[in-house]
Amino acid sequence: MYRYFIFFVLAVTTFAASCGQTGKSPESKSRMKQPAVEVPLFNADSAYTYTAEQVAFGPRVPNTPAHVGCGNYLVSQLKRFGAAVFEQNVELTAYDGTLLKARNIIGSFQPENNNRIMLFAHWDSRPFSDRDPDPANYHTPIDGANDGAGACATLLEIARQIGQQQPAVGIDILFFDAEDWGVPDFDEKNQHISSWCLGSDFWARNPHKQNYTARYGILLDMVSAPNARFMKEGYSLQSAPDIVRKVWEAAQILGYGSYFVAANGSTIEDDHVHVIRHRRIPCIDIIQYDPETESGFGAYWHTQDDDMDHVSKKTLQATGQTVMYVIYHEKN
Ligand code: AHN
Ligand code: ZN
């Protein structure tokens, strides 16, 4: 068994230098010294397993047995890691009138702590493969290994780590449902309807605890593809520029600058938008964004190829360790 520690000696030197003071007495130097921050090691093997376990249920499309089974799995994992679990079961109406038996799942650590950070992802999978090269697949649901499972798996592994060693702040892990039931590309007449992010929109208007708030939120979406690139997303920069900076800096320090690139991406309609709008919590979206690909979200997005063959432990490690670095450095 091994652990690794990240010591923050640098902060002391930087602070002293920024004061422009030299020749301080030894006591005042030691008073400025910050205690070393210990960040547990994110285990990408475990995150990979949690991804595979979700995918093994089959596509987690609302109103299917796979969806019920995976929802139960997420609840039992959060409980196993010591979180207080809340559930919202609600019928939400999709763009075409389909009633979706949706389930938002929330796991809270230190629920009595008023200083909170929310980490969230969508756990449902898309009922369409409308970006698949073969139109015969348009009505086939996707495995959603990257689009859904990988991000939830990353949050499950973070939950497991928190269960073993608490950061100073309270953490809420939120798995939102019915994100990916948006109007498919082939349905031309319905393109104007806003149809994505139904679960997060419901939660943001009706949080599991009245007047719920948090210092900030971090959304993970599509964080497990090989060689993924995350650009600074537009709404994140508007809503929480300091959190974007903090997360990208953490990634640089950890050596993940090739994933968290120093570039601004476009604005993306995603779960964070609803949390920003209705709860007024500053949020960022860590989302694979590659303008070189046609969709912007990589070649496998909303195709049959979004499967376990295209999940990378290296990418899981980069995202998971970066988020852990940030939350374990927060003071209460
Ligand atoms: C849009 O396509 C407008 N937003 C991306 C939301 C999404 C879908 N994330 C995963 N799947
Ligand atoms: Zn999707």
CSV table of N, CA, C and O in Angstrom, one decimal, residues 141-186:
chain,number,residue,atom,x,y,z
A,141,PRO,N,-29.8,2.9,-29.0
A,141,PRO,CA,-29.2,3.6,-27.9
A,141,PRO,C,-27.6,3.4,-27.9
A,141,PRO,O,-27.2,2.4,-28.4
A,142,ILE,N,-26.9,4.3,-27.2
A,142,ILE,CA,-25.5,4.2,-27.1
A,142,ILE,C,-25.1,3.6,-25.8
A,142,ILE,O,-25.8,3.7,-24.8
A,143,ASP,N,-23.9,2.9,-25.8
A,143,ASP,CA,-23.3,2.4,-24.5
A,143,ASP,C,-23.0,3.6,-23.6
A,143,ASP,O,-23.0,3.5,-22.4
A,144,GLY,N,-22.5,4.7,-24.2
A,144,GLY,CA,-22.2,5.9,-23.4
A,144,GLY,C,-21.1,5.6,-22.4
A,144,GLY,O,-21.2,6.0,-21.2
A,145,ALA,N,-20.1,4.9,-22.8
A,145,ALA,CA,-18.9,4.7,-21.9
A,145,ALA,C,-18.3,6.0,-21.6
A,145,ALA,O,-18.0,6.2,-20.4
A,146,ASN,N,-18.1,6.8,-22.6
A,146,ASN,CA,-17.5,8.2,-22.3
A,146,ASN,C,-18.6,9.2,-22.0
A,146,ASN,O,-18.5,9.9,-21.0
A,147,ASP,N,-19.7,9.1,-22.7
A,147,ASP,CA,-20.8,10.1,-22.6
A,147,ASP,C,-21.7,9.6,-21.5
A,147,ASP,O,-22.8,9.0,-21.7
A,148,GLY,N,-21.3,9.8,-20.3
A,148,GLY,CA,-22.0,9.4,-19.1
A,148,GLY,C,-21.2,8.5,-18.1
A,148,GLY,O,-20.8,9.1,-17.1
A,149,ALA,N,-20.9,7.3,-18.5
A,149,ALA,CA,-20.3,6.4,-17.5
A,149,ALA,C,-19.0,6.8,-17.0
A,149,ALA,O,-18.7,6.7,-15.7
A,150,GLY,N,-18.1,7.3,-17.8
A,150,GLY,CA,-16.7,7.6,-17.4
A,150,GLY,C,-16.7,8.8,-16.4
A,150,GLY,O,-16.0,8.7,-15.4
A,151,ALA,N,-17.6,9.7,-16.6
A,151,ALA,CA,-17.7,10.9,-15.6
A,151,ALA,C,-18.2,10.4,-14.3
A,151,ALA,O,-17.7,10.8,-13.2
A,152,CYS,N,-19.3,9.6,-14.3
A,152,CYS,CA,-19.9,9.1,-13.1
A,152,CYS,C,-18.9,8.2,-12.4
A,152,CYS,O,-18.8,8.2,-11.1
A,153,ALA,N,-18.1,7.4,-13.1
A,153,ALA,CA,-17.1,6.5,-12.5
A,153,ALA,C,-16.0,7.4,-11.8
A,153,ALA,O,-15.5,7.0,-10.8
A,154,THR,N,-15.6,8.5,-12.5
A,154,THR,CA,-14.6,9.4,-11.9
A,154,THR,C,-15.2,9.9,-10.5
A,154,THR,O,-14.4,9.9,-9.5
A,155,LEU,N,-16.4,10.3,-10.5
A,155,LEU,CA,-17.0,10.8,-9.3
A,155,LEU,C,-17.2,9.7,-8.2
A,155,LEU,O,-17.0,9.9,-7.0
A,156,LEU,N,-17.4,8.5,-8.7
A,156,LEU,CA,-17.5,7.4,-7.7
A,156,LEU,C,-16.2,7.1,-7.1
A,156,LEU,O,-16.1,6.9,-5.9
A,157,GLU,N,-15.1,7.2,-7.9
A,157,GLU,CA,-13.8,6.9,-7.3
A,157,GLU,C,-13.4,8.1,-6.4
A,157,GLU,O,-12.8,7.9,-5.3
A,158,ILE,N,-13.8,9.3,-6.7
A,158,ILE,CA,-13.5,10.4,-5.8
A,158,ILE,C,-14.3,10.2,-4.5
A,158,ILE,O,-13.8,10.4,-3.4
A,159,ALA,N,-15.6,9.7,-4.6
A,159,ALA,CA,-16.4,9.4,-3.4
A,159,ALA,C,-15.7,8.4,-2.6
A,159,ALA,O,-15.7,8.5,-1.3
A,160,ARG,N,-15.1,7.4,-3.2
A,160,ARG,CA,-14.4,6.3,-2.4
A,160,ARG,C,-13.3,6.9,-1.7
A,160,ARG,O,-13.0,6.6,-0.5
A,161,GLN,N,-12.5,7.8,-2.3
A,161,GLN,CA,-11.4,8.4,-1.7
A,161,GLN,C,-11.8,9.3,-0.5
A,161,GLN,O,-11.2,9.3,0.6
A,162,ILE,N,-12.9,10.0,-0.7
A,162,ILE,CA,-13.4,10.9,0.4
A,162,ILE,C,-13.9,10.1,1.5
A,162,ILE,O,-13.6,10.5,2.7
A,163,GLY,N,-14.5,8.9,1.3
A,163,GLY,CA,-14.9,8.0,2.4
A,163,GLY,C,-13.7,7.6,3.2
A,163,GLY,O,-13.9,7.3,4.4
A,164,GLN,N,-12.5,7.5,2.6
A,164,GLN,CA,-11.3,7.1,3.4
A,164,GLN,C,-10.6,8.3,4.0
A,164,GLN,O,-10.0,8.2,5.1
A,165,GLN,N,-10.7,9.5,3.4
A,165,GLN,CA,-10.0,10.7,3.9
A,165,GLN,C,-10.8,11.9,3.5
A,165,GLN,O,-10.8,12.2,2.3
A,166,GLN,N,-11.4,12.6,4.4
A,166,GLN,CA,-12.3,13.7,4.1
A,166,GLN,C,-11.4,15.0,3.8
A,166,GLN,O,-10.5,15.3,4.5
A,167,PRO,N,-11.8,15.7,2.7
A,167,PRO,CA,-11.2,17.0,2.6
A,167,PRO,C,-11.8,18.0,3.6
A,167,PRO,O,-12.7,17.6,4.4
A,168,ALA,N,-11.4,19.2,3.7
A,168,ALA,CA,-11.9,20.2,4.7
A,168,ALA,C,-13.3,20.6,4.5
A,168,ALA,O,-14.0,20.9,5.4
A,169,VAL,N,-13.8,20.6,3.2
A,169,VAL,CA,-15.1,21.1,2.9
A,169,VAL,C,-16.1,19.9,2.7
A,169,VAL,O,-15.6,18.8,2.5
A,170,GLY,N,-17.4,20.2,2.8
A,170,GLY,CA,-18.4,19.1,2.4
A,170,GLY,C,-18.5,19.0,0.9
A,170,GLY,O,-18.5,20.0,0.2
A,171,ILE,N,-18.6,17.8,0.5
A,171,ILE,CA,-18.7,17.5,-0.9
A,171,ILE,C,-20.1,16.8,-1.3
A,171,ILE,O,-20.5,15.9,-0.6
A,172,ASP,N,-20.7,17.3,-2.3
A,172,ASP,CA,-21.9,16.7,-2.8
A,172,ASP,C,-21.6,16.1,-4.2
A,172,ASP,O,-21.1,16.9,-5.1
A,173,ILE,N,-21.9,14.9,-4.4
A,173,ILE,CA,-21.8,14.2,-5.7
A,173,ILE,C,-23.2,14.1,-6.2
A,173,ILE,O,-24.0,13.5,-5.6
A,174,LEU,N,-23.4,14.7,-7.4
A,174,LEU,CA,-24.8,14.6,-8.0
A,174,LEU,C,-24.8,13.9,-9.3
A,174,LEU,O,-24.0,14.4,-10.2
A,175,PHE,N,-25.6,12.9,-9.4
A,175,PHE,CA,-25.7,12.2,-10.7
A,175,PHE,C,-27.1,12.6,-11.2
A,175,PHE,O,-28.1,12.2,-10.7
A,176,PHE,N,-27.1,13.4,-12.3
A,176,PHE,CA,-28.3,13.9,-12.9
A,176,PHE,C,-28.8,12.9,-14.0
A,176,PHE,O,-28.0,12.4,-14.8
A,177,ASP,N,-30.1,12.8,-14.1
A,177,ASP,CA,-30.7,11.9,-15.1
A,177,ASP,C,-31.2,12.7,-16.3
A,177,ASP,O,-31.2,14.0,-16.2
A,178,ALA,N,-31.5,12.0,-17.3
A,178,ALA,CA,-32.2,12.6,-18.5
A,178,ALA,C,-31.6,13.8,-19.1
A,178,ALA,O,-32.2,14.8,-19.5
A,179,GLU,N,-30.2,13.8,-19.1
A,179,GLU,CA,-29.5,14.8,-19.8
A,179,GLU,C,-29.5,14.7,-21.3
A,179,GLU,O,-29.5,15.6,-22.1
A,180,ASP,N,-29.5,13.4,-21.7
A,180,ASP,CA,-29.1,13.1,-23.1
A,180,ASP,C,-30.3,12.6,-23.9
A,180,ASP,O,-30.1,12.0,-25.0
A,181,TRP,N,-31.5,13.1,-23.5
A,181,TRP,CA,-32.7,12.7,-24.3
A,181,TRP,C,-33.0,13.9,-25.3
A,181,TRP,O,-34.2,14.1,-25.7
A,182,GLY,N,-32.0,14.7,-25.7
A,182,GLY,CA,-32.2,15.8,-26.5
A,182,GLY,C,-32.6,15.5,-27.9
A,182,GLY,O,-32.4,14.3,-28.4
A,183,VAL,N,-33.3,16.4,-28.6
A,183,VAL,CA,-33.8,16.2,-30.0
A,183,VAL,C,-32.7,15.7,-30.9
A,183,VAL,O,-31.6,16.3,-31.0
A,184,PRO,N,-32.9,14.5,-31.5
A,184,PRO,CA,-31.8,14.0,-32.4
A,184,PRO,C,-31.7,14.8,-33.7
A,184,PRO,O,-32.6,15.5,-34.1
A,185,ASP,N,-30.5,14.7,-34.2
A,185,ASP,CA,-30.1,15.5,-35.4
A,185,ASP,C,-31.1,15.2,-36.6
A,185,ASP,O,-31.3,16.1,-37.4
A,186,PHE,N,-31.6,13.9,-36.7
A,186,PHE,CA,-32.4,13.6,-37.8
A,186,PHE,C,-33.8,14.1,-37.7
A,186,PHE,O,-34.6,14.1,-38.7
